[in-house]
mmCIF file with all atom_site columns, C-alpha atoms in Angstrom:
data_model
loop_
_atom_site.group_PDB
_atom_site.id
_atom_site.type_symbol
_atom_site.label_atom_id
_atom_site.label_alt_id
_atom_site.label_comp_id
_atom_site.label_asym_id
_atom_site.label_entity_id
_atom_site.label_seq_id
_atom_site.pdbx_PDB_ins_code
_atom_site.Cartn_x
_atom_site.Cartn_y
_atom_site.Cartn_z
_atom_site.occupancy
_atom_site.B_iso_or_equiv
_atom_site.pdbx_formal_charge
_atom_site.auth_seq_id
_atom_site.auth_comp_id
_atom_site.auth_asym_id
_atom_site.auth_atom_id
_atom_site.pdbx_PDB_model_num
ATOM 1   C CA . GLN A 1 1   ? -5.576 -25.357 -0.495  1.00 82.00 ? 714  GLN A CA 1
ATOM 2   C CA . VAL A 1 2   ? -2.481 -24.008 -2.208  1.00 90.00 ? 715  VAL A CA 1
ATOM 3   C CA . GLN A 1 3   ? 0.110  -26.576 -3.173  1.00 94.00 ? 716  GLN A CA 1
ATOM 4   C CA . LEU A 1 4   ? 3.532  -26.135 -4.729  1.00 96.00 ? 717  LEU A CA 1
ATOM 5   C CA . VAL A 1 5   ? 4.857  -29.378 -6.175  1.00 96.00 ? 718  VAL A CA 1
ATOM 6   C CA . GLN A 1 6   ? 8.461  -29.513 -7.273  1.00 98.00 ? 719  GLN A CA 1
ATOM 7   C CA . SER A 1 7   ? 10.277 -31.798 -9.665  1.00 98.00 ? 720  SER A CA 1
ATOM 8   C CA . GLY A 1 8   ? 12.351 -34.695 -8.426  1.00 98.00 ? 721  GLY A CA 1
ATOM 9   C CA . ALA A 1 9   ? 15.911 -35.026 -7.207  1.00 98.00 ? 722  ALA A CA 1
ATOM 10  C CA . GLU A 1 10  ? 18.780 -34.419 -9.611  1.00 98.00 ? 723  GLU A CA 1
ATOM 11  C CA . VAL A 1 11  ? 22.380 -35.567 -9.773  1.00 98.00 ? 724  VAL A CA 1
ATOM 12  C CA . LYS A 1 12  ? 24.618 -33.368 -11.906 1.00 98.00 ? 725  LYS A CA 1
ATOM 13  C CA . LYS A 1 13  ? 28.236 -33.180 -12.945 1.00 98.00 ? 726  LYS A CA 1
ATOM 14  C CA . PRO A 1 14  ? 30.332 -30.120 -12.132 1.00 98.00 ? 727  PRO A CA 1
ATOM 15  C CA . GLY A 1 15  ? 30.044 -27.525 -14.874 1.00 97.00 ? 728  GLY A CA 1
ATOM 16  C CA . SER A 1 16  ? 26.611 -28.672 -15.995 1.00 98.00 ? 729  SER A CA 1
ATOM 17  C CA . SER A 1 17  ? 23.182 -27.065 -15.540 1.00 98.00 ? 730  SER A CA 1
ATOM 18  C CA . VAL A 1 18  ? 20.036 -27.986 -13.661 1.00 98.00 ? 731  VAL A CA 1
ATOM 19  C CA . LYS A 1 19  ? 16.431 -26.903 -14.110 1.00 98.00 ? 732  LYS A CA 1
ATOM 20  C CA . VAL A 1 20  ? 13.919 -27.338 -11.287 1.00 98.00 ? 733  VAL A CA 1
ATOM 21  C CA . SER A 1 21  ? 10.183 -26.845 -11.698 1.00 97.00 ? 734  SER A CA 1
ATOM 22  C CA . CYS A 1 22  ? 7.519  -25.757 -9.248  1.00 97.00 ? 735  CYS A CA 1
ATOM 23  C CA . LYS A 1 23  ? 3.864  -26.315 -10.174 1.00 95.00 ? 736  LYS A CA 1
ATOM 24  C CA . ALA A 1 24  ? 1.217  -24.370 -8.287  1.00 93.00 ? 737  ALA A CA 1
ATOM 25  C CA . SER A 1 25  ? -2.354 -25.430 -7.703  1.00 88.00 ? 738  SER A CA 1
ATOM 26  C CA . GLY A 1 26  ? -5.303 -24.367 -5.609  1.00 77.00 ? 739  GLY A CA 1
ATOM 27  C CA . ASP A 1 27  ? -5.136 -20.609 -6.038  1.00 73.00 ? 740  ASP A CA 1
ATOM 28  C CA . THR A 1 28  ? -4.475 -17.863 -8.554  1.00 70.00 ? 741  THR A CA 1
ATOM 29  C CA . PHE A 1 29  ? -0.929 -18.267 -9.813  1.00 76.00 ? 742  PHE A CA 1
ATOM 30  C CA . SER A 1 30  ? -0.070 -15.176 -11.762 1.00 76.00 ? 743  SER A CA 1
ATOM 31  C CA . GLY A 1 31  ? -0.410 -12.509 -9.095  1.00 86.00 ? 744  GLY A CA 1
ATOM 32  C CA . TYR A 1 32  ? 1.672  -14.163 -6.405  1.00 91.00 ? 745  TYR A CA 1
ATOM 33  C CA . GLY A 1 33  ? 5.442  -13.956 -6.378  1.00 93.00 ? 746  GLY A CA 1
ATOM 34  C CA . ILE A 1 34  ? 7.420  -17.183 -6.457  1.00 95.00 ? 747  ILE A CA 1
ATOM 35  C CA . SER A 1 35  ? 10.889 -17.218 -4.947  1.00 97.00 ? 748  SER A CA 1
ATOM 36  C CA . TRP A 1 36  ? 13.596 -19.839 -4.839  1.00 98.00 ? 749  TRP A CA 1
ATOM 37  C CA . VAL A 1 37  ? 15.408 -20.534 -1.579  1.00 98.00 ? 750  VAL A CA 1
ATOM 38  C CA . ARG A 1 38  ? 18.154 -23.081 -1.148  1.00 98.00 ? 751  ARG A CA 1
ATOM 39  C CA . GLN A 1 39  ? 19.585 -24.915 1.838   1.00 98.00 ? 752  GLN A CA 1
ATOM 40  C CA . ALA A 1 40  ? 22.964 -26.627 1.723   1.00 98.00 ? 753  ALA A CA 1
ATOM 41  C CA . PRO A 1 41  ? 23.373 -29.733 3.916   1.00 97.00 ? 754  PRO A CA 1
ATOM 42  C CA . GLY A 1 42  ? 23.358 -28.737 7.576   1.00 95.00 ? 755  GLY A CA 1
ATOM 43  C CA . GLN A 1 43  ? 23.198 -25.047 6.679   1.00 96.00 ? 756  GLN A CA 1
ATOM 44  C CA . GLY A 1 44  ? 20.657 -22.235 6.773   1.00 96.00 ? 757  GLY A CA 1
ATOM 45  C CA . LEU A 1 45  ? 18.324 -20.739 4.201   1.00 97.00 ? 758  LEU A CA 1
ATOM 46  C CA . GLU A 1 46  ? 19.540 -18.642 1.273   1.00 97.00 ? 759  GLU A CA 1
ATOM 47  C CA . TRP A 1 47  ? 17.285 -16.612 -1.022  1.00 96.00 ? 760  TRP A CA 1
ATOM 48  C CA . MET A 1 48  ? 18.222 -16.849 -4.683  1.00 97.00 ? 761  MET A CA 1
ATOM 49  C CA . GLY A 1 49  ? 15.656 -14.757 -6.500  1.00 96.00 ? 762  GLY A CA 1
ATOM 50  C CA . GLY A 1 50  ? 12.006 -14.446 -7.376  1.00 95.00 ? 763  GLY A CA 1
ATOM 51  C CA . ILE A 1 51  ? 9.416  -13.594 -9.988  1.00 94.00 ? 764  ILE A CA 1
ATOM 52  C CA . ILE A 1 52  ? 5.819  -12.391 -10.139 1.00 90.00 ? 765  ILE A CA 1
ATOM 53  C CA . PRO A 1 53  ? 4.420  -14.372 -13.078 1.00 89.00 ? 766  PRO A CA 1
ATOM 54  C CA . ILE A 1 54  ? 1.959  -11.714 -14.226 1.00 87.00 ? 767  ILE A CA 1
ATOM 55  C CA . PHE A 1 55  ? 4.806  -9.204  -14.576 1.00 87.00 ? 768  PHE A CA 1
ATOM 56  C CA . GLY A 1 56  ? 7.341  -11.719 -15.862 1.00 87.00 ? 769  GLY A CA 1
ATOM 57  C CA . THR A 1 57  ? 10.507 -9.994  -14.698 1.00 89.00 ? 770  THR A CA 1
ATOM 58  C CA . ALA A 1 58  ? 12.686 -11.778 -12.170 1.00 94.00 ? 771  ALA A CA 1
ATOM 59  C CA . ASN A 1 59  ? 15.034 -10.269 -9.638  1.00 93.00 ? 772  ASN A CA 1
ATOM 60  C CA . TYR A 1 60  ? 18.032 -12.077 -8.249  1.00 95.00 ? 773  TYR A CA 1
ATOM 61  C CA . ALA A 1 61  ? 20.309 -11.978 -5.266  1.00 93.00 ? 774  ALA A CA 1
ATOM 62  C CA . GLN A 1 62  ? 23.591 -10.505 -6.402  1.00 92.00 ? 775  GLN A CA 1
ATOM 63  C CA . LYS A 1 63  ? 25.380 -13.768 -5.639  1.00 93.00 ? 776  LYS A CA 1
ATOM 64  C CA . PHE A 1 64  ? 23.309 -15.586 -8.278  1.00 95.00 ? 777  PHE A CA 1
ATOM 65  C CA . GLN A 1 65  ? 22.973 -12.851 -10.878 1.00 94.00 ? 778  GLN A CA 1
ATOM 66  C CA . GLY A 1 66  ? 24.079 -14.179 -14.257 1.00 95.00 ? 779  GLY A CA 1
ATOM 67  C CA . ARG A 1 67  ? 24.149 -17.825 -13.189 1.00 97.00 ? 780  ARG A CA 1
ATOM 68  C CA . VAL A 1 68  ? 20.503 -18.377 -12.301 1.00 98.00 ? 781  VAL A CA 1
ATOM 69  C CA . THR A 1 69  ? 17.432 -17.836 -14.456 1.00 98.00 ? 782  THR A CA 1
ATOM 70  C CA . ILE A 1 70  ? 13.920 -17.820 -13.017 1.00 97.00 ? 783  ILE A CA 1
ATOM 71  C CA . ILE A 1 71  ? 10.933 -17.937 -15.348 1.00 96.00 ? 784  ILE A CA 1
ATOM 72  C CA . ALA A 1 72  ? 7.216  -18.575 -15.024 1.00 94.00 ? 785  ALA A CA 1
ATOM 73  C CA . ASP A 1 73  ? 4.849  -20.264 -17.434 1.00 89.00 ? 786  ASP A CA 1
ATOM 74  C CA . ARG A 1 74  ? 1.478  -18.741 -16.572 1.00 75.00 ? 787  ARG A CA 1
ATOM 75  C CA . SER A 1 75  ? -0.495 -21.168 -18.744 1.00 80.00 ? 788  SER A CA 1
ATOM 76  C CA . MET A 1 76  ? 1.019  -24.118 -16.947 1.00 70.00 ? 789  MET A CA 1
ATOM 77  C CA . THR A 1 77  ? 1.053  -22.394 -13.538 1.00 91.00 ? 790  THR A CA 1
ATOM 78  C CA . THR A 1 78  ? 4.639  -23.484 -13.222 1.00 94.00 ? 791  THR A CA 1
ATOM 79  C CA . ALA A 1 79  ? 7.781  -21.628 -12.233 1.00 95.00 ? 792  ALA A CA 1
ATOM 80  C CA . TYR A 1 80  ? 11.279 -22.756 -13.099 1.00 97.00 ? 793  TYR A CA 1
ATOM 81  C CA . MET A 1 81  ? 14.731 -22.152 -11.719 1.00 98.00 ? 794  MET A CA 1
ATOM 82  C CA . GLU A 1 82  ? 17.728 -22.930 -13.910 1.00 98.00 ? 795  GLU A CA 1
ATOM 83  C CA . MET A 1 83  ? 21.277 -22.750 -12.621 1.00 98.00 ? 796  MET A CA 1
ATOM 84  C CA . ASN A 1 84  ? 24.375 -23.235 -14.728 1.00 98.00 ? 797  ASN A CA 1
ATOM 85  C CA . SER A 1 85  ? 28.091 -23.784 -14.087 1.00 97.00 ? 798  SER A CA 1
ATOM 86  C CA . LEU A 1 86  ? 27.327 -26.041 -11.149 1.00 98.00 ? 799  LEU A CA 1
ATOM 87  C CA . THR A 1 87  ? 29.971 -26.821 -8.533  1.00 98.00 ? 800  THR A CA 1
ATOM 88  C CA . SER A 1 88  ? 29.914 -29.061 -5.483  1.00 97.00 ? 801  SER A CA 1
ATOM 89  C CA . GLU A 1 89  ? 28.991 -25.999 -3.419  1.00 97.00 ? 802  GLU A CA 1
ATOM 90  C CA . ASP A 1 90  ? 25.631 -25.940 -5.192  1.00 98.00 ? 803  ASP A CA 1
ATOM 91  C CA . THR A 1 91  ? 24.673 -29.254 -3.621  1.00 98.00 ? 804  THR A CA 1
ATOM 92  C CA . ALA A 1 92  ? 21.570 -28.317 -1.665  1.00 98.00 ? 805  ALA A CA 1
ATOM 93  C CA . VAL A 1 93  ? 17.839 -28.668 -1.301  1.00 98.00 ? 806  VAL A CA 1
ATOM 94  C CA . TYR A 1 94  ? 16.119 -26.093 -3.480  1.00 98.00 ? 807  TYR A CA 1
ATOM 95  C CA . TYR A 1 95  ? 12.705 -24.804 -2.426  1.00 98.00 ? 808  TYR A CA 1
ATOM 96  C CA . CYS A 1 96  ? 10.165 -22.699 -4.240  1.00 98.00 ? 809  CYS A CA 1
ATOM 97  C CA . ALA A 1 97  ? 8.035  -20.495 -2.019  1.00 97.00 ? 810  ALA A CA 1
ATOM 98  C CA . ARG A 1 98  ? 5.072  -18.180 -2.557  1.00 96.00 ? 811  ARG A CA 1
ATOM 99  C CA . SER A 1 99  ? 5.100  -14.558 -1.403  1.00 94.00 ? 812  SER A CA 1
ATOM 100 C CA . HIS A 1 100 ? 2.046  -12.945 0.081   1.00 92.00 ? 813  HIS A CA 1
ATOM 101 C CA . PRO A 1 101 ? 0.015  -10.826 -0.378  1.00 92.00 ? 814  PRO A CA 1
ATOM 102 C CA . PRO A 1 102 ? -0.440 -10.938 -4.149  1.00 89.00 ? 815  PRO A CA 1
ATOM 103 C CA . TYR A 1 103 ? 1.388  -8.392  -6.294  1.00 88.00 ? 816  TYR A CA 1
ATOM 104 C CA . CYS A 1 104 ? 3.786  -7.531  -3.472  1.00 90.00 ? 817  CYS A CA 1
ATOM 105 C CA . SER A 1 105 ? 7.473  -7.030  -4.081  1.00 85.00 ? 818  SER A CA 1
ATOM 106 C CA . GLY A 1 106 ? 10.487 -6.828  -1.841  1.00 85.00 ? 819  GLY A CA 1
ATOM 107 C CA . GLY A 1 107 ? 9.936  -5.499  1.628   1.00 84.00 ? 820  GLY A CA 1
ATOM 108 C CA . ARG A 1 108 ? 6.233  -4.995  0.993   1.00 87.00 ? 821  ARG A CA 1
ATOM 109 C CA . CYS A 1 109 ? 5.763  -8.766  1.048   1.00 91.00 ? 822  CYS A CA 1
ATOM 110 C CA . HIS A 1 110 ? 4.826  -10.532 4.240   1.00 92.00 ? 823  HIS A CA 1
ATOM 111 C CA . GLY A 1 111 ? 7.125  -13.475 3.821   1.00 93.00 ? 824  GLY A CA 1
ATOM 112 C CA . PHE A 1 112 ? 6.585  -16.833 2.149   1.00 96.00 ? 825  PHE A CA 1
ATOM 113 C CA . ASP A 1 113 ? 3.337  -18.494 3.120   1.00 95.00 ? 826  ASP A CA 1
ATOM 114 C CA . PHE A 1 114 ? 3.496  -21.689 1.052   1.00 96.00 ? 827  PHE A CA 1
ATOM 115 C CA . TRP A 1 115 ? 6.521  -23.784 0.182   1.00 97.00 ? 828  TRP A CA 1
ATOM 116 C CA . GLY A 1 116 ? 7.278  -26.620 -2.169  1.00 97.00 ? 829  GLY A CA 1
ATOM 117 C CA . GLN A 1 117 ? 8.495  -29.921 -0.794  1.00 98.00 ? 830  GLN A CA 1
ATOM 118 C CA . GLY A 1 118 ? 12.068 -29.238 -1.872  1.00 98.00 ? 831  GLY A CA 1
ATOM 119 C CA . THR A 1 119 ? 14.287 -30.705 -4.588  1.00 98.00 ? 832  THR A CA 1
ATOM 120 C CA . LEU A 1 120 ? 17.672 -32.166 -3.728  1.00 98.00 ? 833  LEU A CA 1
ATOM 121 C CA . VAL A 1 121 ? 20.319 -31.251 -6.265  1.00 98.00 ? 834  VAL A CA 1
ATOM 122 C CA . THR A 1 122 ? 23.571 -33.142 -5.864  1.00 98.00 ? 835  THR A CA 1
ATOM 123 C CA . VAL A 1 123 ? 26.611 -31.991 -7.789  1.00 98.00 ? 836  VAL A CA 1
ATOM 124 C CA . SER A 1 124 ? 29.280 -34.652 -7.937  1.00 97.00 ? 837  SER A CA 1
ATOM 125 C CA . SER A 1 125 ? 31.833 -35.949 -10.389 1.00 95.00 ? 838  SER A CA 1
ATOM 126 C CA . GLN B 2 1   ? 28.028 -13.758 7.276   1.00 55.00 ? 1037 GLN B CA 1
ATOM 127 C CA . SER B 2 2   ? 24.345 -13.045 7.685   1.00 62.00 ? 1038 SER B CA 1
ATOM 128 C CA . VAL B 2 3   ? 23.195 -9.507  8.385   1.00 82.00 ? 1039 VAL B CA 1
ATOM 129 C CA . LEU B 2 4   ? 20.747 -11.081 10.841  1.00 91.00 ? 1040 LEU B CA 1
ATOM 130 C CA . THR B 2 5   ? 22.294 -12.714 13.894  1.00 94.00 ? 1041 THR B CA 1
ATOM 131 C CA . GLN B 2 6   ? 20.612 -15.458 15.886  1.00 96.00 ? 1042 GLN B CA 1
ATOM 132 C CA . PRO B 2 7   ? 21.903 -17.631 18.727  1.00 97.00 ? 1043 PRO B CA 1
ATOM 133 C CA . PRO B 2 8   ? 22.779 -21.069 17.330  1.00 97.00 ? 1044 PRO B CA 1
ATOM 134 C CA . SER B 2 9   ? 20.830 -22.909 19.993  1.00 97.00 ? 1045 SER B CA 1
ATOM 135 C CA . ALA B 2 10  ? 18.129 -22.559 22.618  1.00 98.00 ? 1046 ALA B CA 1
ATOM 136 C CA . SER B 2 11  ? 16.406 -24.990 24.919  1.00 97.00 ? 1047 SER B CA 1
ATOM 137 C CA . GLY B 2 12  ? 13.551 -25.333 27.361  1.00 97.00 ? 1048 GLY B CA 1
ATOM 138 C CA . THR B 2 13  ? 11.403 -27.829 29.170  1.00 97.00 ? 1049 THR B CA 1
ATOM 139 C CA . PRO B 2 14  ? 7.765  -28.590 28.343  1.00 97.00 ? 1050 PRO B CA 1
ATOM 140 C CA . GLY B 2 15  ? 5.469  -25.803 29.494  1.00 97.00 ? 1051 GLY B CA 1
ATOM 141 C CA . GLN B 2 16  ? 8.265  -23.260 29.709  1.00 97.00 ? 1052 GLN B CA 1
ATOM 142 C CA . ARG B 2 17  ? 8.513  -19.975 27.802  1.00 98.00 ? 1053 ARG B CA 1
ATOM 143 C CA . VAL B 2 18  ? 11.507 -19.493 25.543  1.00 98.00 ? 1054 VAL B CA 1
ATOM 144 C CA . THR B 2 19  ? 12.633 -16.577 23.416  1.00 98.00 ? 1055 THR B CA 1
ATOM 145 C CA . ILE B 2 20  ? 14.856 -16.480 20.362  1.00 98.00 ? 1056 ILE B CA 1
ATOM 146 C CA . SER B 2 21  ? 16.539 -13.242 19.374  1.00 96.00 ? 1057 SER B CA 1
ATOM 147 C CA . CYS B 2 22  ? 17.402 -11.838 15.961  1.00 95.00 ? 1058 CYS B CA 1
ATOM 148 C CA . SER B 2 23  ? 19.577 -8.756  15.685  1.00 91.00 ? 1059 SER B CA 1
ATOM 149 C CA . GLY B 2 24  ? 20.264 -6.756  12.565  1.00 85.00 ? 1060 GLY B CA 1
ATOM 150 C CA . SER B 2 25  ? 23.666 -5.448  11.537  1.00 73.00 ? 1061 SER B CA 1
ATOM 151 C CA . SER B 2 26  ? 22.270 -2.610  9.514   1.00 66.00 ? 1062 SER B CA 1
ATOM 152 C CA . SER B 2 27  ? 20.038 0.301   10.354  1.00 62.00 ? 1063 SER B CA 1
ATOM 153 C CA . LYS B 2 28  ? 18.135 -0.668  7.235   1.00 61.00 ? 1064 LYS B CA 1
ATOM 154 C CA . ILE B 2 29  ? 16.868 -3.765  8.980   1.00 63.00 ? 1065 ILE B CA 1
ATOM 155 C CA . GLY B 2 30  ? 15.441 -1.525  11.622  1.00 57.00 ? 1066 GLY B CA 1
ATOM 156 C CA . VAL B 2 31  ? 12.920 -0.020  9.277   1.00 62.00 ? 1067 VAL B CA 1
ATOM 157 C CA . ASP B 2 32  ? 11.864 -3.291  7.685   1.00 74.00 ? 1068 ASP B CA 1
ATOM 158 C CA . THR B 2 33  ? 9.687  -5.960  9.144   1.00 87.00 ? 1069 THR B CA 1
ATOM 159 C CA . ILE B 2 34  ? 10.830 -9.329  10.397  1.00 92.00 ? 1070 ILE B CA 1
ATOM 160 C CA . ASN B 2 35  ? 9.344  -12.708 9.536   1.00 96.00 ? 1071 ASN B CA 1
ATOM 161 C CA . TRP B 2 36  ? 9.929  -15.954 11.383  1.00 97.00 ? 1072 TRP B CA 1
ATOM 162 C CA . TYR B 2 37  ? 9.987  -19.493 10.015  1.00 98.00 ? 1073 TYR B CA 1
ATOM 163 C CA . GLN B 2 38  ? 9.921  -22.860 11.724  1.00 98.00 ? 1074 GLN B CA 1
ATOM 164 C CA . GLN B 2 39  ? 11.642 -25.810 10.068  1.00 98.00 ? 1075 GLN B CA 1
ATOM 165 C CA . VAL B 2 40  ? 11.344 -29.333 11.361  1.00 97.00 ? 1076 VAL B CA 1
ATOM 166 C CA . PRO B 2 41  ? 14.378 -31.258 10.043  1.00 93.00 ? 1077 PRO B CA 1
ATOM 167 C CA . GLY B 2 42  ? 13.691 -32.913 6.719   1.00 94.00 ? 1078 GLY B CA 1
ATOM 168 C CA . THR B 2 43  ? 10.705 -30.695 5.917   1.00 97.00 ? 1079 THR B CA 1
ATOM 169 C CA . ALA B 2 44  ? 10.127 -27.325 4.248   1.00 98.00 ? 1080 ALA B CA 1
ATOM 170 C CA . PRO B 2 45  ? 10.087 -24.162 6.351   1.00 98.00 ? 1081 PRO B CA 1
ATOM 171 C CA . LYS B 2 46  ? 6.757  -22.906 7.635   1.00 98.00 ? 1082 LYS B CA 1
ATOM 172 C CA . LEU B 2 47  ? 5.828  -19.247 8.070   1.00 98.00 ? 1083 LEU B CA 1
ATOM 173 C CA . LEU B 2 48  ? 5.279  -18.638 11.773  1.00 98.00 ? 1084 LEU B CA 1
ATOM 174 C CA . ILE B 2 49  ? 5.215  -14.844 12.167  1.00 97.00 ? 1085 ILE B CA 1
ATOM 175 C CA . TYR B 2 50  ? 5.120  -12.066 9.568   1.00 95.00 ? 1086 TYR B CA 1
ATOM 176 C CA . SER B 2 51  ? 5.347  -8.293  9.828   1.00 93.00 ? 1087 SER B CA 1
ATOM 177 C CA . ASN B 2 52  ? 7.073  -8.586  13.233  1.00 93.00 ? 1088 ASN B CA 1
ATOM 178 C CA . ASN B 2 53  ? 4.076  -9.852  15.193  1.00 95.00 ? 1089 ASN B CA 1
ATOM 179 C CA . GLN B 2 54  ? 1.352  -11.227 12.912  1.00 96.00 ? 1090 GLN B CA 1
ATOM 180 C CA . ARG B 2 55  ? 0.429  -14.899 12.929  1.00 97.00 ? 1091 ARG B CA 1
ATOM 181 C CA . PRO B 2 56  ? -0.807 -16.614 9.763   1.00 95.00 ? 1092 PRO B CA 1
ATOM 182 C CA . SER B 2 57  ? -4.015 -18.541 10.051  1.00 94.00 ? 1093 SER B CA 1
ATOM 183 C CA . GLY B 2 58  ? -3.471 -21.836 11.866  1.00 95.00 ? 1094 GLY B CA 1
ATOM 184 C CA . VAL B 2 59  ? -0.422 -20.800 13.879  1.00 97.00 ? 1095 VAL B CA 1
ATOM 185 C CA . PRO B 2 60  ? -1.126 -21.227 17.608  1.00 96.00 ? 1096 PRO B CA 1
ATOM 186 C CA . ASP B 2 61  ? -1.116 -18.093 19.748  1.00 96.00 ? 1097 ASP B CA 1
ATOM 187 C CA . ARG B 2 62  ? 1.656  -19.685 21.812  1.00 97.00 ? 1098 ARG B CA 1
ATOM 188 C CA . PHE B 2 63  ? 3.924  -18.146 19.190  1.00 98.00 ? 1099 PHE B CA 1
ATOM 189 C CA . SER B 2 64  ? 4.447  -14.397 19.274  1.00 98.00 ? 1100 SER B CA 1
ATOM 190 C CA . GLY B 2 65  ? 6.859  -11.933 17.744  1.00 97.00 ? 1101 GLY B CA 1
ATOM 191 C CA . SER B 2 66  ? 8.122  -8.487  18.634  1.00 95.00 ? 1102 SER B CA 1
ATOM 192 C CA . LYS B 2 67  ? 10.627 -5.971  17.290  1.00 92.00 ? 1103 LYS B CA 1
ATOM 193 C CA . SER B 2 68  ? 12.415 -2.988  18.742  1.00 87.00 ? 1104 SER B CA 1
ATOM 194 C CA . GLY B 2 69  ? 14.915 -0.994  16.743  1.00 81.00 ? 1105 GLY B CA 1
ATOM 195 C CA . THR B 2 70  ? 17.214 -3.393  14.933  1.00 82.00 ? 1106 THR B CA 1
ATOM 196 C CA . SER B 2 71  ? 16.372 -6.406  17.089  1.00 89.00 ? 1107 SER B CA 1
ATOM 197 C CA . ALA B 2 72  ? 13.467 -8.813  17.038  1.00 94.00 ? 1108 ALA B CA 1
ATOM 198 C CA . SER B 2 73  ? 12.351 -11.717 19.184  1.00 96.00 ? 1109 SER B CA 1
ATOM 199 C CA . LEU B 2 74  ? 10.262 -14.830 18.792  1.00 98.00 ? 1110 LEU B CA 1
ATOM 200 C CA . ALA B 2 75  ? 8.610  -16.082 21.963  1.00 98.00 ? 1111 ALA B CA 1
ATOM 201 C CA . ILE B 2 76  ? 7.149  -19.535 22.428  1.00 98.00 ? 1112 ILE B CA 1
ATOM 202 C CA . SER B 2 77  ? 5.046  -20.073 25.508  1.00 97.00 ? 1113 SER B CA 1
ATOM 203 C CA . GLY B 2 78  ? 3.761  -23.383 26.852  1.00 97.00 ? 1114 GLY B CA 1
ATOM 204 C CA . LEU B 2 79  ? 6.623  -25.178 25.105  1.00 98.00 ? 1115 LEU B CA 1
ATOM 205 C CA . GLN B 2 80  ? 5.696  -28.529 23.567  1.00 97.00 ? 1116 GLN B CA 1
ATOM 206 C CA . SER B 2 81  ? 7.817  -31.372 22.283  1.00 97.00 ? 1117 SER B CA 1
ATOM 207 C CA . GLU B 2 82  ? 6.666  -30.731 18.725  1.00 96.00 ? 1118 GLU B CA 1
ATOM 208 C CA . ASP B 2 83  ? 8.177  -27.240 18.904  1.00 97.00 ? 1119 ASP B CA 1
ATOM 209 C CA . GLU B 2 84  ? 11.617 -28.816 18.620  1.00 97.00 ? 1120 GLU B CA 1
ATOM 210 C CA . ALA B 2 85  ? 12.830 -27.418 15.307  1.00 98.00 ? 1121 ALA B CA 1
ATOM 211 C CA . ASP B 2 86  ? 15.070 -24.841 13.665  1.00 98.00 ? 1122 ASP B CA 1
ATOM 212 C CA . TYR B 2 87  ? 13.838 -21.250 13.684  1.00 98.00 ? 1123 TYR B CA 1
ATOM 213 C CA . TYR B 2 88  ? 14.879 -18.577 11.204  1.00 98.00 ? 1124 TYR B CA 1
ATOM 214 C CA . CYS B 2 89  ? 14.261 -14.857 11.142  1.00 96.00 ? 1125 CYS B CA 1
ATOM 215 C CA . ALA B 2 90  ? 14.166 -13.066 7.805   1.00 95.00 ? 1126 ALA B CA 1
ATOM 216 C CA . ALA B 2 91  ? 13.935 -9.532  6.465   1.00 92.00 ? 1127 ALA B CA 1
ATOM 217 C CA . TRP B 2 92  ? 14.153 -7.688  3.171   1.00 90.00 ? 1128 TRP B CA 1
ATOM 218 C CA . ASP B 2 93  ? 17.474 -5.935  2.598   1.00 85.00 ? 1129 ASP B CA 1
ATOM 219 C CA . ASP B 2 94  ? 17.404 -3.121  0.074   1.00 81.00 ? 1130 ASP B CA 1
ATOM 220 C CA . SER B 2 95  ? 21.166 -3.074  -0.439  1.00 78.00 ? 1131 SER B CA 1
ATOM 221 C CA . LEU B 2 96  ? 22.761 -4.357  -3.652  1.00 73.00 ? 1132 LEU B CA 1
ATOM 222 C CA . ASN B 2 97  ? 19.971 -5.759  -5.848  1.00 73.00 ? 1133 ASN B CA 1
ATOM 223 C CA . GLY B 2 98  ? 17.633 -6.055  -2.899  1.00 84.00 ? 1134 GLY B CA 1
ATOM 224 C CA . ASN B 2 99  ? 17.185 -9.489  -1.432  1.00 88.00 ? 1135 ASN B CA 1
ATOM 225 C CA . TRP B 2 100 ? 15.652 -11.493 1.367   1.00 93.00 ? 1136 TRP B CA 1
ATOM 226 C CA . VAL B 2 101 ? 18.154 -12.245 4.099   1.00 92.00 ? 1137 VAL B CA 1
ATOM 227 C CA . PHE B 2 102 ? 17.825 -14.982 6.684   1.00 95.00 ? 1138 PHE B CA 1
ATOM 228 C CA . GLY B 2 103 ? 19.371 -15.331 10.078  1.00 95.00 ? 1139 GLY B CA 1
ATOM 229 C CA . GLY B 2 104 ? 21.683 -18.279 10.608  1.00 96.00 ? 1140 GLY B CA 1
ATOM 230 C CA . GLY B 2 105 ? 18.962 -20.193 12.413  1.00 97.00 ? 1141 GLY B CA 1
ATOM 231 C CA . THR B 2 106 ? 18.416 -21.296 15.997  1.00 98.00 ? 1142 THR B CA 1
ATOM 232 C CA . LYS B 2 107 ? 18.031 -24.949 16.903  1.00 98.00 ? 1143 LYS B CA 1
ATOM 233 C CA . LEU B 2 108 ? 15.447 -25.277 19.657  1.00 98.00 ? 1144 LEU B CA 1
ATOM 234 C CA . THR B 2 109 ? 15.689 -28.364 21.839  1.00 98.00 ? 1145 THR B CA 1
ATOM 235 C CA . VAL B 2 110 ? 12.842 -29.381 24.120  1.00 97.00 ? 1146 VAL B CA 1
ATOM 236 C CA . LEU B 2 111 ? 14.445 -31.136 27.062  1.00 95.00 ? 1147 LEU B CA 1
#
């Protein structure tokens, strides 16, 4: 059974950075895309970007381009999302999610079939 | 403002059939497929329907999806109390860098 296990909750100061990890187990890691989706308190879902570890190149939603970096460590079967210049508006639960089928990109993917448990990032002075 | 529009709320009684709509604001959405997610508060979303009308393994056949033009629908028949959750539609949008877009979500209440 596929599992995505994320790192724990974070409290950050405005202007700082945060790095969240997502470790995959139970299935081949490299060929499946991993995306990051966030959810502000009481709000809906927002896609931030994604990566297919075997290819190594990430793509980002325009809103997050330049402020978010997504990488994947294939040997550790772990993906990371780092966001800098945090503000209070970045307070949210951050999820990693796996695309299916393997090697798909963009609209050729059939959605996100497995999700991490979520990581709460609180930005407060 | 999301390019996918959902009603903010829906409700039904146990055993009833309910539908949740998702309309696209771009003709581009009309050529892409729609996925649906269920999110029980405090938990991660769960894929319910992909490619407009396909159910992942383990999803009961009470859940069904359809799409026509730039609109899609999620239908839940034989409504159960555990179906009370938030439901999101999603599609790939090729504009800008290309990104996944989600509807604003529909809160389903089982009365």
